[in-house]
PDB file of C-alpha atoms in Angstrom:
ATOM      1  CA  MET A   1       0.541   0.269  -0.099  1.00 70.00           C
ATOM      2  CA  THR A   2       1.151   3.252  -1.095  1.00 75.00           C
ATOM      3  CA  GLY A   3       2.173   6.425   1.743  1.00 74.00           C
ATOM      4  CA  ARG A   4      -1.498   8.037  -0.122  1.00 79.00           C
ATOM      5  CA  SER A   5      -3.374   5.065  -0.038  1.00 78.00           C
ATOM      6  CA  ARG A   6      -2.457   5.099   3.541  1.00 81.00           C
ATOM      7  CA  THR A   7      -3.705   8.807   4.382  1.00 92.00           C
ATOM      8  CA  ARG A   8      -6.690   7.725   2.763  1.00 92.00           C
ATOM      9  CA  LEU A   9      -7.265   5.380   4.570  1.00 94.00           C
ATOM     10  CA  ASP A  10      -6.004   7.207   7.186  1.00 95.00           C
ATOM     11  CA  ARG A  11      -9.085   9.582   6.665  1.00 95.00           C
ATOM     12  CA  VAL A  12     -11.432   7.378   6.197  1.00 95.00           C
ATOM     13  CA  ARG A  13     -10.886   5.162   9.465  1.00 95.00           C
ATOM     14  CA  ALA A  14     -10.793   8.771  11.327  1.00 96.00           C
ATOM     15  CA  SER A  15     -14.179   9.351   9.301  1.00 95.00           C
ATOM     16  CA  LEU A  16     -16.091   6.608   9.782  1.00 95.00           C
ATOM     17  CA  GLY A  17     -14.902   7.493  13.868  1.00 96.00           C
ATOM     18  CA  ILE A  18     -16.876  10.517  13.565  1.00 96.00           C
ATOM     19  CA  ALA A  19     -19.489   8.929  12.107  1.00 94.00           C
ATOM     20  CA  GLN A  20     -19.964   6.155  14.913  1.00 96.00           C
ATOM     21  CA  LEU A  21     -19.997   8.527  17.646  1.00 96.00           C
ATOM     22  CA  ALA A  22     -22.263  10.370  15.798  1.00 94.00           C
ATOM     23  CA  LEU A  23     -24.165   7.372  15.182  1.00 94.00           C
ATOM     24  CA  GLN A  24     -23.699   6.697  18.936  1.00 96.00           C
ATOM     25  CA  GLN A  25     -25.655   9.750  20.424  1.00 96.00           C
ATOM     26  CA  VAL A  26     -28.898   8.775  18.159  1.00 94.00           C
ATOM     27  CA  GLN A  27     -29.197   5.553  19.628  1.00 95.00           C
ATOM     28  CA  ASP A  28     -28.554   6.842  22.921  1.00 96.00           C
ATOM     29  CA  ASP A  29     -31.751   9.593  22.176  1.00 95.00           C
ATOM     30  CA  LEU A  30     -33.798   6.741  20.369  1.00 95.00           C
ATOM     31  CA  SER A  31     -33.317   4.893  23.764  1.00 96.00           C
ATOM     32  CA  ALA A  32     -34.679   7.914  25.670  1.00 96.00           C
ATOM     33  CA  ASP A  33     -37.812   7.162  28.642  1.00 96.00           C
ATOM     34  CA  ASP A  34     -39.547   9.755  27.335  1.00 97.00           C
ATOM     35  CA  VAL A  35     -39.137   8.955  23.238  1.00 96.00           C
ATOM     36  CA  ASP A  36     -43.355   9.157  22.129  1.00 95.00           C
ATOM     37  CA  ALA A  37     -44.186   7.864  18.489  1.00 95.00           C
ATOM     38  CA  ARG A  38     -44.570  10.962  17.201  1.00 94.00           C
ATOM     39  CA  GLU A  39     -40.284  11.940  18.213  1.00 95.00           C
ATOM     40  CA  LEU A  40     -39.820   8.180  16.683  1.00 95.00           C
ATOM     41  CA  ALA A  41     -41.942   8.995  13.482  1.00 94.00           C
ATOM     42  CA  ALA A  42     -39.685  12.293  13.113  1.00 91.00           C
ATOM     43  CA  ILE A  43     -36.087  10.528  14.275  1.00 91.00           C
ATOM     44  CA  LEU A  44     -36.824   7.901  11.891  1.00 90.00           C
ATOM     45  CA  ARG A  45     -38.007  10.519   8.965  1.00 88.00           C
ATOM     46  CA  GLU A  46     -34.272  11.953   9.325  1.00 86.00           C
ATOM     47  CA  LEU A  47     -32.284   9.108   8.930  1.00 85.00           C
ATOM     48  CA  GLN A  48     -34.276   8.564   5.086  1.00 82.00           C
ATOM     49  CA  GLU A  49     -34.771  12.223   4.191  1.00 75.00           C
ATOM     50  CA  ASP A  50     -32.677  14.864   6.942  1.00 57.00           C
ATOM     51  CA  VAL A  51     -35.047  18.155   6.443  1.00 55.00           C
ATOM     52  CA  ASP A  52     -31.768  20.699   7.286  1.00 56.00           C
ATOM     53  CA  VAL A  53     -29.106  18.892   5.147  1.00 56.00           C
ATOM     54  CA  PRO A  54     -29.902  17.509   1.371  1.00 60.00           C
ATOM     55  CA  GLY A  55     -30.098  13.646   1.729  1.00 69.00           C
ATOM     56  CA  GLY A  56     -30.597  12.398   4.472  1.00 80.00           C
ATOM     57  CA  LEU A  57     -28.424   8.577   6.337  1.00 85.00           C
ATOM     58  CA  PHE A  58     -29.926   5.761   4.415  1.00 85.00           C
ATOM     59  CA  PRO A  59     -29.459   7.762   0.875  1.00 85.00           C
ATOM     60  CA  MET A  60     -25.840   9.398   1.756  1.00 89.00           C
ATOM     61  CA  LEU A  61     -24.945   5.134   2.609  1.00 91.00           C
ATOM     62  CA  ALA A  62     -26.403   4.659  -0.922  1.00 91.00           C
ATOM     63  CA  GLN A  63     -24.442   7.379  -1.917  1.00 92.00           C
ATOM     64  CA  VAL A  64     -21.139   6.008  -0.388  1.00 95.00           C
ATOM     65  CA  VAL A  65     -21.740   2.145  -1.611  1.00 95.00           C
ATOM     66  CA  SER A  66     -22.753   3.308  -4.762  1.00 95.00           C
ATOM     67  CA  THR A  67     -19.307   5.569  -5.692  1.00 96.00           C
ATOM     68  CA  ALA A  68     -17.482   2.471  -4.634  1.00 96.00           C
ATOM     69  CA  ALA A  69     -19.373   0.365  -6.866  1.00 95.00           C
ATOM     70  CA  ARG A  70     -18.006   2.588 -10.048  1.00 95.00           C
ATOM     71  CA  ARG A  71     -14.790   2.260  -8.897  1.00 95.00           C
ATOM     72  CA  ALA A  72     -15.191  -1.209  -8.626  1.00 95.00           C
ATOM     73  CA  GLU A  73     -16.430  -1.041 -12.038  1.00 94.00           C
ATOM     74  CA  GLN A  74     -13.202   0.925 -13.327  1.00 93.00           C
ATOM     75  CA  ILE A  75     -10.564  -1.353 -11.524  1.00 94.00           C
ATOM     76  CA  GLU A  76     -12.579  -5.594 -11.589  1.00 89.00           C
ATOM     77  CA  PRO A  77     -10.244  -7.585 -13.599  1.00 82.00           C
ATOM     78  CA  ASN A  78     -12.404  -8.989 -17.227  1.00 83.00           C
ATOM     79  CA  GLY A  79     -15.211  -6.373 -15.310  1.00 79.00           C
ATOM     80  CA  ASP A  80     -17.276  -8.847 -14.951  1.00 87.00           C
ATOM     81  CA  GLY A  81     -19.099  -7.295 -12.085  1.00 91.00           C
ATOM     82  CA  ASP A  82     -18.160  -9.717  -9.347  1.00 92.00           C
ATOM     83  CA  ALA A  83     -17.533  -6.749  -6.693  1.00 93.00           C
ATOM     84  CA  SER A  84     -19.297  -4.164  -8.601  1.00 95.00           C
ATOM     85  CA  CYS A  85     -22.389  -5.890  -9.048  1.00 96.00           C
ATOM     86  CA  PRO A  86     -23.317  -6.645  -5.744  1.00 96.00           C
ATOM     87  CA  LEU A  87     -22.200  -3.140  -4.363  1.00 96.00           C
ATOM     88  CA  HIS A  88     -25.128  -1.801  -6.796  1.00 95.00           C
ATOM     89  CA  GLU A  89     -27.585  -4.366  -4.870  1.00 95.00           C
ATOM     90  CA  ALA A  90     -26.293  -2.956  -1.793  1.00 95.00           C
ATOM     91  CA  ALA A  91     -27.003   0.788  -2.588  1.00 93.00           C
ATOM     92  CA  ALA A  92     -30.371  -0.068  -4.079  1.00 92.00           C
ATOM     93  CA  LEU A  93     -31.233  -1.877  -1.180  1.00 92.00           C
ATOM     94  CA  LEU A  94     -30.628   0.834   1.401  1.00 89.00           C
ATOM     95  CA  THR A  95     -32.444   3.278  -0.343  1.00 84.00           C
ATOM     96  CA  ASP A  96     -35.404   0.982  -2.276  1.00 85.00           C
ATOM     97  CA  THR A  97     -35.985  -1.509   0.812  1.00 87.00           C
ATOM     98  CA  ALA A  98     -34.207   0.186   3.800  1.00 87.00           C
ATOM     99  CA  GLY A  99     -35.929   3.521   3.106  1.00 83.00           C
ATOM    100  CA  GLN A 100     -38.604   2.285   2.459  1.00 86.00           C
ATOM    101  CA  ARG A 101     -39.011   0.369   5.512  1.00 90.00           C
ATOM    102  CA  LEU A 102     -38.168   3.164   7.719  1.00 88.00           C
ATOM    103  CA  ASN A 103     -40.963   5.252   5.951  1.00 87.00           C
ATOM    104  CA  TRP A 104     -44.079   2.970   6.422  1.00 91.00           C
ATOM    105  CA  ALA A 105     -42.983   2.844  10.354  1.00 93.00           C
ATOM    106  CA  ALA A 106     -42.663   6.425  10.225  1.00 92.00           C
ATOM    107  CA  ARG A 107     -45.894   6.556   8.913  1.00 92.00           C
ATOM    108  CA  SER A 108     -47.583   3.728  10.990  1.00 94.00           C
ATOM    109  CA  LEU A 109     -46.050   5.521  13.940  1.00 95.00           C
ATOM    110  CA  ASP A 110     -47.236   9.138  13.149  1.00 93.00           C
ATOM    111  CA  PRO A 111     -49.444   9.443  10.115  1.00 91.00           C
ATOM    112  CA  GLN A 112     -50.558  12.984  10.373  1.00 85.00           C
ATOM    113  CA  GLY A 113     -46.657  13.819   9.949  1.00 80.00           C
ATOM    114  CA  ILE A 114     -44.609  15.693   7.271  1.00 65.00           C
ATOM    115  CA  PRO A 115     -43.034  12.563   5.083  1.00 54.00           C
ATOM    116  CA  ALA A 116     -39.073  12.866   4.758  1.00 46.00           C
TER     117      ALA A 116
END
């Protein structure tokens, strides 16, 4: 691994560490005894589509995985899709499956809430 790759990997690790800390805070907030259905629905909507920042956690994760898939397409041997296809499928699962399930759960908890 080159020095530049090591630096890149170090940056990724540091960024993921920051993300883990932020997600731990979200998990702690979700675990609070006073979270009601309406607030839980709002939190779920934020995970899917943050109203203050374009995107949300799941769409952003899907974008990161899609970027990895596009890079894999460029470097995988024989262009066989052994790496890129599963990555594209994982990105689709994040947005299509996981994202939709968050929306359904939020609507179930708070049908009158503002959709993401």
